[in-house]
Short mmCIF file of C-alpha atoms in Angstrom, two decimals:
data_model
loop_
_atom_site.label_atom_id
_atom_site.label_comp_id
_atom_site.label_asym_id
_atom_site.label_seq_id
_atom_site.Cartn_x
_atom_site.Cartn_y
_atom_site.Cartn_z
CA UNK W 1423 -15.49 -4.68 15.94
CA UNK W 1424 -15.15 -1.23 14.21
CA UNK W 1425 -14.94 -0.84 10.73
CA UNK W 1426 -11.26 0.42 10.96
CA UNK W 1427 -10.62 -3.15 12.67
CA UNK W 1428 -12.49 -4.99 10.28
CA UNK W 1429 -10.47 -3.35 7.56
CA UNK W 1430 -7.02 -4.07 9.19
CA UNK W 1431 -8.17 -7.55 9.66
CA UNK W 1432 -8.74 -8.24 6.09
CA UNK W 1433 -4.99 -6.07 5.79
CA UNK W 1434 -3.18 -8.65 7.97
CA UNK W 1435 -4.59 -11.86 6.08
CA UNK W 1436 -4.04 -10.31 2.68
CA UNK W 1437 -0.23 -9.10 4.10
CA UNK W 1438 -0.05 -13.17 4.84
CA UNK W 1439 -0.22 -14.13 0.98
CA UNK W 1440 2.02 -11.33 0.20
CA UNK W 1441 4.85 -12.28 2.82
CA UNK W 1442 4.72 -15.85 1.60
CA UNK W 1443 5.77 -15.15 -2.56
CA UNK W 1444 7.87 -12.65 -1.66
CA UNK W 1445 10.03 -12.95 1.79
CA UNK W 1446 11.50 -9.47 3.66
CA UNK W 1447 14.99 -10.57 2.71
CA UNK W 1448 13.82 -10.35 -0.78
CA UNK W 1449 11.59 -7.48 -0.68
CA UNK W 1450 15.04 -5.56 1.26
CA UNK W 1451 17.29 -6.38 -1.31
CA UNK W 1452 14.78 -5.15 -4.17
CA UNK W 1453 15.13 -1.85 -2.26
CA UNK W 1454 18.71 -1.47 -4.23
CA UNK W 1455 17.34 -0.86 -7.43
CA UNK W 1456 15.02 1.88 -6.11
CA UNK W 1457 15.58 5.35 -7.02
CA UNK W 1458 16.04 7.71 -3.61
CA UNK W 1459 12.72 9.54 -2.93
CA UNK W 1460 11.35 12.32 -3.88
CA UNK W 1461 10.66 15.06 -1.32
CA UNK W 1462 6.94 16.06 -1.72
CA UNK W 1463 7.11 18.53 1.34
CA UNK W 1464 8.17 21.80 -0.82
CA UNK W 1465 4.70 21.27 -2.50
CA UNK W 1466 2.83 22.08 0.72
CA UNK W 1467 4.93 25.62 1.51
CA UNK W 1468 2.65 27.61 -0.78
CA UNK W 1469 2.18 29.81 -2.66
CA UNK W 1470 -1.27 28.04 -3.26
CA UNK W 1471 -2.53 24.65 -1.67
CA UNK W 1472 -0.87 21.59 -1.93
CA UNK W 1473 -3.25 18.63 -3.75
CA UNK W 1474 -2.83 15.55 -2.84
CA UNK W 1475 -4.61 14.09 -6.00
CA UNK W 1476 -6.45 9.90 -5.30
CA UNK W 1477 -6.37 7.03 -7.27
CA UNK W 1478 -9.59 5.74 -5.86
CA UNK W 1479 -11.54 3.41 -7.17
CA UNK W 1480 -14.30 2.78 -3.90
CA UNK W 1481 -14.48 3.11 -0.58
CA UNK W 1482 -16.27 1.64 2.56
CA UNK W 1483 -18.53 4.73 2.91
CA UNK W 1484 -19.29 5.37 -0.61
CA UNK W 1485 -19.03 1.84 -2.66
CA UNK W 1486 -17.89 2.54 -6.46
CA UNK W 1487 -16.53 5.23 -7.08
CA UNK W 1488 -15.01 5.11 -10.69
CA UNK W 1489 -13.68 2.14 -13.02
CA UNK W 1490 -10.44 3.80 -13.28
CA UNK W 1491 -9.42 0.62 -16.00
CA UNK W 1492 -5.99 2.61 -16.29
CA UNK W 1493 -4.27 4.25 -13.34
CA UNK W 1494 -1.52 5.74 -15.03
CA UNK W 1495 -4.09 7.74 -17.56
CA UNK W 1496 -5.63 9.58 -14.52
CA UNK W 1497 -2.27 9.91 -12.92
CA UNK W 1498 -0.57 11.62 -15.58
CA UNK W 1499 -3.83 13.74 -15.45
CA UNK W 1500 -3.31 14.61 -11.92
CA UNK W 1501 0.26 15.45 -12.76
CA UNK W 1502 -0.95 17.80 -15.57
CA UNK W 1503 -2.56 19.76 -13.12
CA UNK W 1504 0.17 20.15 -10.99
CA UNK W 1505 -0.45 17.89 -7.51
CA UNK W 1506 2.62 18.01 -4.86
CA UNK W 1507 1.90 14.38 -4.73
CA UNK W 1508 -0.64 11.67 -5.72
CA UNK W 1509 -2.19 9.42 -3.39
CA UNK W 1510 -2.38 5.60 -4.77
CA UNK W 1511 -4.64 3.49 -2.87
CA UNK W 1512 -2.95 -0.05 -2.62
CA UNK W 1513 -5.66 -2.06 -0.30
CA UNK W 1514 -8.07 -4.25 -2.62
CA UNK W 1515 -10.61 -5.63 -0.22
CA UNK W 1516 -12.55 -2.17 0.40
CA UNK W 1517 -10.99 0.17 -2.10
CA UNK W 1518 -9.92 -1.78 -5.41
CA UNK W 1519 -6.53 -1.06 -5.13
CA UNK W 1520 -3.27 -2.61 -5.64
CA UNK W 1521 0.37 -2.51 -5.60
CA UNK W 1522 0.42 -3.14 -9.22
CA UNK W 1523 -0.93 0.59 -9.69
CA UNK W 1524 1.66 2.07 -7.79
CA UNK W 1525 4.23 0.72 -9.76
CA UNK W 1526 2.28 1.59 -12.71
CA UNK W 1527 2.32 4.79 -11.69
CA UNK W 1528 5.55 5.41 -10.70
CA UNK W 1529 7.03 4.20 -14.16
CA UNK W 1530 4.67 6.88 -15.72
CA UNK W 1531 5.05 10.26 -13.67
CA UNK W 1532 7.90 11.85 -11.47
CA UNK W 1533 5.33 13.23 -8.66
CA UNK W 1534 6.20 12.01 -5.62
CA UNK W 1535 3.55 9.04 -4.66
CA UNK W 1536 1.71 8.11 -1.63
CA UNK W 1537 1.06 4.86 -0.77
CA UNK W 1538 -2.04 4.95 0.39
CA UNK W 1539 -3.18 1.99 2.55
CA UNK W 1540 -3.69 0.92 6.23
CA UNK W 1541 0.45 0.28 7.18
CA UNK W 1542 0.77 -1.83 10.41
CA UNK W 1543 3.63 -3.81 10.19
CA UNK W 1544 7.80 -3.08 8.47
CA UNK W 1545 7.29 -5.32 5.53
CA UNK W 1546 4.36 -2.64 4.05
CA UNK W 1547 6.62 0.33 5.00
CA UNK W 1548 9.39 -2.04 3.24
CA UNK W 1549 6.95 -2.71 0.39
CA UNK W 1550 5.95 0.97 -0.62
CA UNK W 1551 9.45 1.75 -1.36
CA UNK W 1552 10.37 -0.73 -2.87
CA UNK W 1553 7.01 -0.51 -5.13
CA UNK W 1554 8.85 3.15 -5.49
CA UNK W 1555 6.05 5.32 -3.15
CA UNK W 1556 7.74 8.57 -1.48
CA UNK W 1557 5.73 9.08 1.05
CA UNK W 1558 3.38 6.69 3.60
CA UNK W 1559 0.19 7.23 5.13
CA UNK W 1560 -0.08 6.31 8.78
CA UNK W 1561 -3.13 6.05 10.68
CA UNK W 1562 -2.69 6.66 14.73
CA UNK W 1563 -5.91 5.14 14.97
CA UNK W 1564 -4.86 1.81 13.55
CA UNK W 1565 -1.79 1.65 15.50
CA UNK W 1566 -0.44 1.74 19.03
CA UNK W 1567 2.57 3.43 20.60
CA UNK W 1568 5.44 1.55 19.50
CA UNK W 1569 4.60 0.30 16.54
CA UNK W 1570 3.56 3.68 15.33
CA UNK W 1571 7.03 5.13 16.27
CA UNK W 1572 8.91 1.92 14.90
CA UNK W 1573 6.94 2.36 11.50
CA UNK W 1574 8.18 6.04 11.83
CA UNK W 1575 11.12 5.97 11.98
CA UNK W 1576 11.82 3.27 9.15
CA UNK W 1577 9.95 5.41 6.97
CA UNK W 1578 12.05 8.07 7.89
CA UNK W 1579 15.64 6.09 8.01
CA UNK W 1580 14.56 4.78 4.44
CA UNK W 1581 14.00 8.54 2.89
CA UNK W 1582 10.16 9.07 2.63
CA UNK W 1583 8.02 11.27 3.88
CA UNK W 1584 5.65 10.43 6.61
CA UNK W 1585 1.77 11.51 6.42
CA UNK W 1586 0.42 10.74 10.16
CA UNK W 1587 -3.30 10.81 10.28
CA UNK W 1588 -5.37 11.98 13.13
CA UNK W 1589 -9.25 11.93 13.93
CA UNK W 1590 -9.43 13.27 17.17
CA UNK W 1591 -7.64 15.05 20.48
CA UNK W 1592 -6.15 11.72 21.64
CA UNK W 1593 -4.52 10.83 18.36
CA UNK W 1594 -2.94 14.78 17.75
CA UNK W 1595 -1.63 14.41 20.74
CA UNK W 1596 0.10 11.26 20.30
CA UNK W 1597 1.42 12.26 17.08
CA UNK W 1598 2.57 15.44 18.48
CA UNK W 1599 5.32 12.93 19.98
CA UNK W 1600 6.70 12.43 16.35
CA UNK W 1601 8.88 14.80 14.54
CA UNK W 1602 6.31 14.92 12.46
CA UNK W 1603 6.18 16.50 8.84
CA UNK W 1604 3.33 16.03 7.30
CA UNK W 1605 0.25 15.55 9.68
CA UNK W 1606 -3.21 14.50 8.43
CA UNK W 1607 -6.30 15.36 9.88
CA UNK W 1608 -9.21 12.91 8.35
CA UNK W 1609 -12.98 14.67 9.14
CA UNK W 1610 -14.20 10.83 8.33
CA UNK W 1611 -14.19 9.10 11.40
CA UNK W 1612 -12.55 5.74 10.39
CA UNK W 1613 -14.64 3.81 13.11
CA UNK W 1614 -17.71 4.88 11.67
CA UNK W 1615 -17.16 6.33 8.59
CA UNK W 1616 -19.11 9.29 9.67
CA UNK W 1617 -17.58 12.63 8.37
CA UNK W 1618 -17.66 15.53 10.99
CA UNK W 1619 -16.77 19.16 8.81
CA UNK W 1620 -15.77 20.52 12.23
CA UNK W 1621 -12.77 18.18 12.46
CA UNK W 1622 -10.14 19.95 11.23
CA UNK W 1623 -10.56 23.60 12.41
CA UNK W 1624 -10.78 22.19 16.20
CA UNK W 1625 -7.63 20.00 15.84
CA UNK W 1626 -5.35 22.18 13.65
CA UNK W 1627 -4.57 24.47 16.64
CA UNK W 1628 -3.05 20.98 18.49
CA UNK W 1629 -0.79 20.46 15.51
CA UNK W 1630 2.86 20.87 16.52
CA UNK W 1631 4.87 24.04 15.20
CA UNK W 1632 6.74 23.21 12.09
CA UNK W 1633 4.01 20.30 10.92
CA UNK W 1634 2.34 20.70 7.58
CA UNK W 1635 -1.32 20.65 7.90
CA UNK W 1636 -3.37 18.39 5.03
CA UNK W 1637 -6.92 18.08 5.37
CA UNK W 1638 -8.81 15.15 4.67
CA UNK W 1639 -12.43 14.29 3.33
CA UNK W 1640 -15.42 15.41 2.37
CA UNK W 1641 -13.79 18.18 0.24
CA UNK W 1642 -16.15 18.46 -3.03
CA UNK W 1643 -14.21 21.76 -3.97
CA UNK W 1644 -12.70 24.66 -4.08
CA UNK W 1645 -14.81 26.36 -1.89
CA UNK W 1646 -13.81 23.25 0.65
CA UNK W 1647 -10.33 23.82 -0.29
CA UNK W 1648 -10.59 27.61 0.67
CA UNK W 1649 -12.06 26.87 4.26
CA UNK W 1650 -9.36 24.34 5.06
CA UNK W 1651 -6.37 26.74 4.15
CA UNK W 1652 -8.81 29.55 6.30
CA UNK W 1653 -7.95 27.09 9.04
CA UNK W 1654 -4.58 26.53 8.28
CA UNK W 1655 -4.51 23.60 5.70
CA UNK W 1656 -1.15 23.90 3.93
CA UNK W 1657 -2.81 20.88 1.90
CA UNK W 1658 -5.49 18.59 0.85
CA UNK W 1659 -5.93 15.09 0.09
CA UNK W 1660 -8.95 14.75 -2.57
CA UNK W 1661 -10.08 11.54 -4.29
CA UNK W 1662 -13.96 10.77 -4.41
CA UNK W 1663 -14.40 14.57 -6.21
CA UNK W 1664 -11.45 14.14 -8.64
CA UNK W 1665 -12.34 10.64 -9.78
CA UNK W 1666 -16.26 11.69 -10.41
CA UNK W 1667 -16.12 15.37 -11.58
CA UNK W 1668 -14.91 14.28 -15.21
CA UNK W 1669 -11.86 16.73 -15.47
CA UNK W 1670 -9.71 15.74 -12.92
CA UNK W 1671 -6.78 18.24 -14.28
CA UNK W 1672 -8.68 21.19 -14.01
CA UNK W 1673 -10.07 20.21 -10.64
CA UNK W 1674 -6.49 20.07 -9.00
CA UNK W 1675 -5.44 22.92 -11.02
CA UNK W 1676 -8.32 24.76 -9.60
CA UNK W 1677 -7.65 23.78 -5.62
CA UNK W 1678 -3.94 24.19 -6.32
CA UNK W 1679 -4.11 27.92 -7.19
CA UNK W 1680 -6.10 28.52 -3.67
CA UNK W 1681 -3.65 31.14 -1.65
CA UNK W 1682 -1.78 31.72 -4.57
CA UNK W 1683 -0.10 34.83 -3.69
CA UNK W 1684 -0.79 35.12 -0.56
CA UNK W 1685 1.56 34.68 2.26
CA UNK W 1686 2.23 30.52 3.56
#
């Protein structure tokens, strides 16, 4: 078993509780009371680089990370330094997240929000909007064929965003099938947490035309940030380097302003 399995595993059995207090005709009708979404995609058409700013508490590769006793604090933070969207990690097993910050979050700041998680079913897809997230990470890797397009699609047909995340040649390709919008490409291999630098420049070329490029891990700065968008990054999602560095609005201010002024 992979990592990325064991980590869905633990996903599906936590989903269980979840599904149990709050059934999907429930969790639909809660959808009602949910303001439309915002669209995070003007963020990522320059000028500069658009941050996707973490809540991020740990990780499988790195452990702890940062207390991060109030979500909203480093949010509004984030916001201050003017990220196109912010990333709120919403598994607990690995990362210390929850749905609870999301919401948090989105009572506190009018950035559009990722939620941030490992999405293989409708009722999580269901759940970030209704938790009020714009946009939804999903990871090829974790999913196959038609349950990636299904999950698509209902993101789509409910008004967020999409971020698709790829690793490799096999997965770019299979997201190419998408009308994609946003398209991740993670240098951390998810099956062994390794992170490979090389990643993006060799599968940014395989990217669709009209898909928005954000690069993902091991970015510790702007000098990172610069490299990426030299390979045709219109974005970035950071979260270990923002939680640690100890001025988290500065940081995304910093990365933001990278192509600023120059042709997108």
């Amino acid at each position: 078993m992979t990592v990325l399995d064991d980590i869905v595993a633990g996903v599906r059995e936590d989903l269980a509780e979840r599904e149990a207090l709050v059934p999907l005709a429930e969790l639909r009708a809660r959808l009602g009371d949910v303001a439309p979404a915002l669209d995070p995609l003007p963020g990522f058409r320059g000028p500069g680089t658009g941050v996707i700013a973490e809540v991020k508490r740990r990780s499988p590769s790195k452990g702890h990370l940062a207390d991060i006793p109030d979500p909203v604090a480093l949010a509004q933070q984030y916001a201050a330094g003017g990220a196109a969207a912010i990333s709120v990690l919403t598994e607990q097993r690995r990362f210390g997240g929850s749905l609870g910050d999301l919401v948090a979050v989105r009572a506190a700041v009018d950035v559009p929000l990722l939620r941030k998680d490992f999405v293989v079913t409708d009722y999580q897809v269901l759940e970030a909007r209704a938790a009020g997230a714009d946009l939804v990470l999903l990871i090829v890797a974790a999913l196959d064929d038609p349950t990636l397009h299904r999950l698509h699609d209902l993101a789509r047909d409910l008004g967020m965003t999409v971020l698709v995340e790829v690793h490799d040649e096999a997965e770019t390709e299979r997201a190419a099938a998408l009308d994609l919008q946003l398209l991740g490409v993670n240098a951390r291999d998810l099956k062994t947490l390794e992170v490979h630098a090389d990643t993006f420049g060799r599968l940014a070329p395989l990217a669709p035309a009209g898909a928005l490029l954000v690069a993902e891990s091991g970015i510790g700065g702007v000098a990172d940030v610069e490299r990426y968008t030299g390979e045709g990054a219109h974005g970035v999602l950071v979260g270990e380097t923002l939680v640690k560095g100890g001025d988290p609005a500065g940081a995304v201010r910093a990365m933001a302003a990278v192509g600023t002024g120059a042709a997108r």
